[in-house]
């Protein structure tokens, strides 16, 4: 009995000392650890709100602890279903947390990505449908023409997608005039809008929403067509100028997926913003949004909205 009491006393003291130490920690630096679940969740929400400013109205924290992104239509999208999922299950049915989880590298890469590292390949269709159209007809009504020298291509006019494609293409064309390698990877463009399923799946391709472009085709471009060695060779020779111009305009590159799709670029501002602002984790954050340039959030109520909802 005495032994049990001593054990209890020691455990009680340890737990309390731990709490006290943590409380003291919090008073000195609230975000000493930059990768806690709460910090990451707030950063994810900030990137989503900044990526789709006209389509997200807020965040709702329910009594049962679940957190939702609230869309302009009133539709609510769950942040984290808290289920343990395999890689395939995440691809099949990702929540917002799954979609934002993998780090997209903004620096150039010379080797294929590690196994199952596909940042930007997880898509929450609730967001895509709200922003770019619920049905084929609705999506088609939003398409705009973007000029690619010899012909124009259709891209979604919502959320600046077509505008950003136009800006990336203009920049690449200037380089293509001087560099043959850039020109031959750009032309002939293989296509943009195409309402179809991803081959071998029941999921709509991002091309269905008019937010993806395939540039000039090479048989080593796609993980299902080519061996790792072939993909690796193509990746290493792919012009960095093309990738940089797209990333600057908020597109992810399928070359940075272990399931590589080297000719594919997809407009995914939430993934690029997260990489840009929070890609290099600092060990000492002064605020959870440390990393976002102040001019990007000045005069906006993003931070307050998130802090109020998740306090
Ligand atoms: Zn594609």
CSV table of C-alpha atoms and ligand atoms in Angstrom, one decimal:
chain,number,residue,atom,x,y,z
A,1,UNK,CA,0.0,0.0,0.0
A,2,UNK,CA,2.8,2.3,1.0
A,3,UNK,CA,4.6,1.5,-2.3
A,4,UNK,CA,1.5,2.4,-4.3
A,5,UNK,CA,1.1,5.7,-2.4
A,6,UNK,CA,4.7,6.6,-3.1
A,7,UNK,CA,4.3,5.8,-6.8
A,8,UNK,CA,1.1,7.8,-6.9
A,9,UNK,CA,2.8,10.8,-5.2
A,10,UNK,CA,5.8,10.7,-7.6
A,11,UNK,CA,3.6,10.5,-10.7
A,12,UNK,CA,1.4,13.3,-9.4
A,13,UNK,CA,4.5,15.5,-8.8
A,14,UNK,CA,6.0,14.7,-12.2
A,15,UNK,CA,2.7,15.5,-14.1
A,16,UNK,CA,2.3,18.8,-12.2
A,17,UNK,CA,5.9,19.8,-12.7
A,18,UNK,CA,5.5,19.1,-16.4
A,19,UNK,CA,2.5,21.3,-16.6
A,20,UNK,CA,4.2,24.1,-14.7
A,21,UNK,CA,7.2,23.9,-17.0
A,22,UNK,CA,5.0,24.0,-20.0
A,23,UNK,CA,3.0,26.9,-18.6
A,24,UNK,CA,6.2,28.8,-18.0
A,25,UNK,CA,7.3,28.0,-21.6
A,26,UNK,CA,4.1,29.3,-23.0
A,27,UNK,CA,4.5,32.6,-21.2
A,28,UNK,CA,7.9,33.2,-22.8
A,29,UNK,CA,7.3,32.0,-26.3
A,30,UNK,CA,3.9,30.8,-27.4
A,31,UNK,CA,5.2,29.1,-30.6
A,32,UNK,CA,8.5,27.7,-29.5
A,33,UNK,CA,7.6,24.5,-31.2
A,34,UNK,CA,6.7,25.3,-34.8
A,35,UNK,CA,5.1,22.0,-35.7
A,36,UNK,CA,2.5,21.3,-33.2
A,37,UNK,CA,-0.9,20.1,-34.5
A,38,UNK,CA,-2.6,23.4,-33.7
A,39,UNK,CA,0.1,25.5,-35.4
A,40,UNK,CA,0.0,23.4,-38.5
A,41,UNK,CA,-3.8,23.5,-38.6
A,42,UNK,CA,-3.8,27.3,-38.3
A,43,UNK,CA,-1.1,27.6,-41.0
A,44,UNK,CA,-3.1,25.3,-43.3
A,45,UNK,CA,-6.3,27.3,-42.8
A,46,UNK,CA,-4.4,30.6,-43.6
A,47,UNK,CA,-3.0,29.2,-46.8
A,48,UNK,CA,-6.4,27.9,-47.8
A,49,UNK,CA,-8.1,31.3,-47.1
A,50,UNK,CA,-5.3,33.2,-48.9
A,51,UNK,CA,-5.5,30.8,-51.9
A,52,UNK,CA,-9.3,31.0,-52.3
A,53,UNK,CA,-10.2,34.4,-50.7
A,54,UNK,CA,-13.5,34.9,-52.5
A,55,UNK,CA,-14.7,31.3,-51.8
A,56,UNK,CA,-14.0,30.8,-48.1
A,57,UNK,CA,-16.0,32.7,-45.5
A,58,UNK,CA,-14.7,31.3,-42.3
A,59,UNK,CA,-13.8,28.4,-39.9
A,60,UNK,CA,-16.2,26.6,-37.6
A,61,UNK,CA,-15.1,24.8,-34.5
A,62,UNK,CA,-17.8,22.6,-33.3
A,63,UNK,CA,-18.5,21.5,-29.7
A,64,UNK,CA,-17.3,17.9,-30.5
A,65,UNK,CA,-13.8,19.2,-31.4
A,66,UNK,CA,-14.2,18.9,-35.2
A,67,UNK,CA,-13.1,21.9,-37.3
A,68,UNK,CA,-14.6,22.9,-40.7
A,69,UNK,CA,-13.8,25.2,-43.5
A,70,UNK,CA,-16.9,27.2,-44.4
A,71,UNK,CA,-17.4,27.9,-48.1
A,72,UNK,CA,-19.3,30.8,-49.6
A,73,UNK,CA,-22.2,28.5,-50.5
A,74,UNK,CA,-22.5,27.5,-46.9
A,75,UNK,CA,-20.9,24.1,-47.6
A,76,UNK,CA,-18.6,22.9,-44.8
A,77,UNK,CA,-15.5,20.9,-45.4
A,78,UNK,CA,-13.9,18.9,-42.5
A,79,UNK,CA,-10.3,19.6,-41.7
A,80,UNK,CA,-9.3,16.3,-40.1
A,81,UNK,CA,-11.4,13.1,-40.1
A,82,UNK,CA,-8.8,11.7,-37.6
A,83,UNK,CA,-8.8,8.3,-39.4
A,84,UNK,CA,-5.6,6.4,-39.9
A,85,UNK,CA,-5.4,6.0,-43.7
A,86,UNK,CA,-3.0,4.3,-46.1
A,87,UNK,CA,-1.4,6.3,-48.9
A,88,UNK,CA,-4.1,5.0,-51.4
A,89,UNK,CA,-6.9,5.8,-49.0
A,90,UNK,CA,-5.6,9.4,-48.6
A,91,UNK,CA,-5.5,9.8,-52.4
A,92,UNK,CA,-9.0,8.3,-52.7
A,93,UNK,CA,-10.6,10.4,-49.9
A,94,UNK,CA,-8.3,13.1,-48.5
A,95,UNK,CA,-9.5,15.6,-45.9
A,96,UNK,CA,-8.0,19.1,-45.8
A,97,UNK,CA,-5.2,18.0,-43.4
A,98,UNK,CA,-4.2,15.1,-45.8
A,99,UNK,CA,-4.2,17.5,-48.8
A,100,UNK,CA,-1.9,20.0,-47.0
A,101,UNK,CA,0.3,17.5,-45.2
A,102,UNK,CA,3.2,16.7,-47.6
A,103,UNK,CA,5.8,19.4,-48.1
A,104,UNK,CA,6.1,20.7,-51.7
A,105,UNK,CA,9.8,21.5,-52.4
A,106,UNK,CA,10.2,25.0,-54.1
A,107,UNK,CA,13.9,24.4,-54.7
A,108,UNK,CA,14.9,22.6,-57.9
A,109,UNK,CA,15.2,18.8,-57.6
A,110,UNK,CA,17.5,16.6,-59.5
A,111,UNK,CA,16.2,13.2,-58.3
A,112,UNK,CA,12.8,11.7,-58.4
A,113,UNK,CA,10.8,12.2,-55.2
A,114,UNK,CA,10.9,9.6,-52.4
A,115,UNK,CA,8.3,6.8,-52.5
A,116,UNK,CA,4.7,8.0,-52.0
A,117,UNK,CA,5.8,11.6,-51.8
A,118,UNK,CA,3.3,13.4,-54.0
A,119,UNK,CA,2.6,16.9,-52.6
A,120,UNK,CA,-0.3,18.4,-54.5
A,121,UNK,CA,-1.6,15.1,-55.8
A,122,UNK,CA,-4.2,14.9,-52.9
A,123,UNK,CA,-7.3,16.9,-53.9
A,124,UNK,CA,-10.3,17.8,-51.9
A,125,UNK,CA,-13.0,17.9,-54.5
A,126,UNK,CA,-15.4,20.0,-52.3
A,127,UNK,CA,-13.1,22.9,-52.8
A,128,UNK,CA,-12.5,22.4,-56.5
A,129,UNK,CA,-16.2,22.1,-57.2
A,130,UNK,CA,-17.1,25.2,-55.2
A,131,UNK,CA,-14.4,27.3,-56.9
A,132,UNK,CA,-14.3,26.0,-60.4
A,133,UNK,CA,-17.8,24.5,-61.0
A,134,UNK,CA,-20.0,21.7,-59.7
A,135,UNK,CA,-20.8,20.1,-63.1
A,136,UNK,CA,-19.2,19.9,-66.5
A,137,UNK,CA,-21.7,22.5,-67.8
A,138,UNK,CA,-20.9,24.9,-64.9
A,139,UNK,CA,-17.1,24.4,-65.4
A,140,UNK,CA,-17.4,25.0,-69.1
A,141,UNK,CA,-19.3,28.3,-68.5
A,142,UNK,CA,-16.2,29.6,-66.6
A,143,UNK,CA,-13.6,28.7,-69.2
A,144,UNK,CA,-11.5,31.4,-70.7
A,145,UNK,CA,-9.0,31.3,-73.6
A,146,UNK,CA,-5.3,31.6,-72.9
A,147,UNK,CA,-3.0,32.3,-75.8
A,148,UNK,CA,-0.1,30.0,-76.5
A,149,UNK,CA,1.4,31.6,-79.7
A,150,UNK,CA,0.0,29.2,-82.3
A,151,UNK,CA,-3.4,28.6,-80.7
A,152,UNK,CA,-5.4,29.3,-77.6
A,153,UNK,CA,-6.3,26.8,-74.8
A,154,UNK,CA,-9.2,26.9,-72.4
A,155,UNK,CA,-8.5,27.4,-68.7
A,156,UNK,CA,-10.8,28.2,-65.8
A,157,UNK,CA,-11.4,31.9,-65.3
A,158,UNK,CA,-12.2,31.5,-61.5
A,159,UNK,CA,-9.8,32.4,-58.8
A,160,UNK,CA,-7.2,33.8,-61.2
A,161,UNK,CA,-6.4,30.4,-62.7
A,162,UNK,CA,-6.4,31.5,-66.3
A,163,UNK,CA,-4.7,34.8,-65.4
A,164,UNK,CA,-1.9,32.9,-63.7
A,165,UNK,CA,-1.5,30.5,-66.6
A,166,UNK,CA,-1.2,33.4,-69.0
A,167,UNK,CA,1.4,35.0,-66.8
A,168,UNK,CA,3.5,31.8,-66.6
A,169,UNK,CA,3.3,31.2,-70.3
A,170,UNK,CA,4.3,34.7,-71.2
A,171,UNK,CA,7.4,34.4,-69.1
A,172,UNK,CA,8.3,31.0,-70.5
A,173,UNK,CA,7.8,32.1,-74.1
A,174,UNK,CA,10.4,34.9,-73.7
A,175,UNK,CA,13.0,32.2,-72.6
A,176,UNK,CA,11.8,29.8,-75.3
A,177,UNK,CA,12.8,32.3,-77.9
A,178,UNK,CA,16.4,31.9,-76.8
A,179,UNK,CA,16.6,28.3,-75.6
A,180,UNK,CA,15.7,25.4,-77.8
A,181,UNK,CA,15.3,23.0,-74.9
A,182,UNK,CA,12.6,25.2,-73.3
A,183,UNK,CA,10.8,25.6,-76.6
A,184,UNK,CA,10.8,21.9,-77.3
A,185,UNK,CA,9.3,21.1,-73.8
A,186,UNK,CA,6.6,23.8,-74.3
A,187,UNK,CA,5.4,23.1,-77.8
A,188,UNK,CA,3.3,21.5,-78.9
A,189,UNK,CA,1.2,21.8,-75.8
A,190,UNK,CA,-0.8,18.5,-75.1
A,191,UNK,CA,-3.9,20.1,-73.6
A,192,UNK,CA,-5.7,21.8,-70.8
A,193,UNK,CA,-9.4,21.4,-70.2
A,194,UNK,CA,-10.7,17.8,-70.6
A,195,UNK,CA,-13.6,16.5,-68.6
A,196,UNK,CA,-12.4,13.0,-67.7
A,197,UNK,CA,-11.5,10.6,-64.9
A,198,UNK,CA,-7.9,10.0,-63.9
A,199,UNK,CA,-7.1,6.7,-65.7
A,200,UNK,CA,-7.7,3.6,-63.6
A,201,UNK,CA,-9.7,5.6,-60.9
A,202,UNK,CA,-13.2,7.0,-60.3
A,203,UNK,CA,-11.7,10.5,-59.5
A,204,UNK,CA,-12.1,13.5,-61.8
A,205,UNK,CA,-8.8,14.6,-63.3
A,206,UNK,CA,-7.8,18.2,-62.4
A,207,UNK,CA,-8.0,18.7,-66.2
A,208,UNK,CA,-11.8,18.4,-65.7
A,209,UNK,CA,-11.8,21.6,-63.8
A,210,UNK,CA,-9.7,23.5,-66.3
A,211,UNK,CA,-6.9,24.0,-63.8
A,212,UNK,CA,-4.1,21.8,-65.3
A,213,UNK,CA,-2.0,22.0,-68.4
A,214,UNK,CA,0.1,19.2,-70.1
A,215,UNK,CA,3.0,20.6,-72.1
A,216,UNK,CA,4.9,18.8,-74.9
A,217,UNK,CA,4.7,15.0,-74.5
A,218,UNK,CA,7.7,12.7,-74.0
A,219,UNK,CA,7.2,9.0,-73.5
A,220,UNK,CA,9.2,9.1,-70.3
A,221,UNK,CA,6.9,11.7,-68.7
A,222,UNK,CA,4.4,9.5,-66.8
A,223,UNK,CA,5.0,7.0,-64.1
A,224,UNK,CA,2.7,4.5,-65.7
A,225,UNK,CA,4.5,4.8,-69.1
A,226,UNK,CA,8.1,4.8,-68.0
A,227,UNK,CA,10.6,3.1,-65.7
A,228,UNK,CA,12.1,5.0,-62.8
A,229,UNK,CA,15.4,5.3,-64.8
A,230,UNK,CA,13.7,6.8,-67.8
A,231,UNK,CA,11.7,9.2,-65.6
A,232,UNK,CA,14.9,10.1,-63.7
A,233,UNK,CA,16.7,11.0,-67.0
A,234,UNK,CA,13.8,13.1,-68.3
A,235,UNK,CA,13.5,14.9,-64.9
A,236,UNK,CA,17.2,15.8,-64.8
A,237,UNK,CA,17.0,17.3,-68.3
A,238,UNK,CA,13.8,19.2,-67.8
A,239,UNK,CA,14.3,23.0,-68.0
A,240,UNK,CA,14.2,24.7,-64.6
A,241,UNK,CA,13.0,27.9,-66.2
A,242,UNK,CA,9.6,26.3,-67.0
A,243,UNK,CA,9.2,24.9,-63.5
A,244,UNK,CA,10.1,28.2,-61.8
A,245,UNK,CA,7.8,30.3,-64.0
A,246,UNK,CA,4.8,28.0,-63.1
A,247,UNK,CA,5.6,27.8,-59.4
A,248,UNK,CA,5.9,31.6,-59.2
A,249,UNK,CA,2.4,31.7,-60.5
A,250,UNK,CA,1.0,29.1,-58.0
A,251,UNK,CA,1.2,26.0,-60.1
A,252,UNK,CA,2.6,22.7,-58.7
A,253,UNK,CA,4.7,20.5,-61.1
A,254,UNK,CA,3.9,16.8,-61.5
A,255,UNK,CA,7.7,16.3,-61.8
A,256,UNK,CA,7.8,16.7,-58.0
A,257,UNK,CA,5.7,13.6,-57.4
A,258,UNK,CA,7.1,10.2,-56.9
A,259,UNK,CA,4.2,9.1,-59.2
A,260,UNK,CA,5.8,11.5,-61.7
A,261,UNK,CA,3.8,13.3,-64.3
A,262,UNK,CA,6.5,15.5,-65.8
A,263,UNK,CA,4.5,17.3,-68.5
A,264,UNK,CA,1.7,18.2,-66.0
A,265,UNK,CA,1.4,21.6,-64.2
A,266,UNK,CA,-1.6,22.2,-61.9
A,267,UNK,CA,-2.9,25.5,-60.4
A,268,UNK,CA,-2.9,24.8,-56.7
A,269,UNK,CA,-2.3,28.1,-54.8
A,270,UNK,CA,-2.8,26.5,-51.3
A,271,UNK,CA,0.1,24.1,-51.8
A,272,UNK,CA,2.5,26.7,-53.2
A,273,UNK,CA,1.6,29.3,-50.5
A,274,UNK,CA,2.2,26.7,-47.8
A,275,UNK,CA,5.6,25.9,-49.3
A,276,UNK,CA,6.5,29.6,-49.7
A,277,UNK,CA,5.5,30.7,-46.2
A,278,UNK,CA,6.0,27.6,-44.1
A,279,UNK,CA,8.2,25.3,-46.1
A,280,UNK,CA,11.3,26.0,-44.1
A,281,UNK,CA,10.3,25.3,-40.5
A,282,UNK,CA,12.0,27.6,-38.0
A,283,UNK,CA,12.6,26.3,-34.5
A,284,UNK,CA,11.5,29.6,-32.9
A,285,UNK,CA,8.4,31.2,-34.2
A,286,UNK,CA,7.3,34.5,-32.7
A,287,UNK,CA,3.7,33.9,-34.0
A,288,UNK,CA,2.1,30.9,-35.7
A,289,UNK,CA,2.0,32.9,-39.0
A,290,UNK,CA,5.7,33.8,-38.8
A,291,UNK,CA,6.9,33.4,-42.5
A,292,UNK,CA,4.0,35.2,-44.2
A,293,UNK,CA,5.1,38.7,-45.5
A,294,UNK,CA,3.2,41.3,-43.5
A,295,UNK,CA,2.0,43.1,-46.6
A,296,UNK,CA,0.1,40.0,-47.6
A,297,UNK,CA,-2.1,40.0,-44.5
A,298,UNK,CA,-2.2,43.7,-43.7
A,299,UNK,CA,-5.7,45.1,-43.4
A,300,UNK,CA,-7.2,41.6,-43.7
A,301,UNK,CA,-8.9,39.8,-40.9
A,302,UNK,CA,-7.5,36.4,-41.8
A,303,UNK,CA,-5.4,36.0,-38.6
A,304,UNK,CA,-8.1,37.2,-36.3
A,305,UNK,CA,-10.7,34.9,-38.0
A,306,UNK,CA,-8.5,31.9,-37.4
A,307,UNK,CA,-7.4,32.8,-33.9
A,308,UNK,CA,-11.0,33.5,-32.9
A,309,UNK,CA,-12.3,30.2,-34.3
A,310,UNK,CA,-9.4,28.0,-32.9
A,311,UNK,CA,-8.7,29.6,-29.5
B,1,LIG,ZN1,-2.0,16.5,-66.8
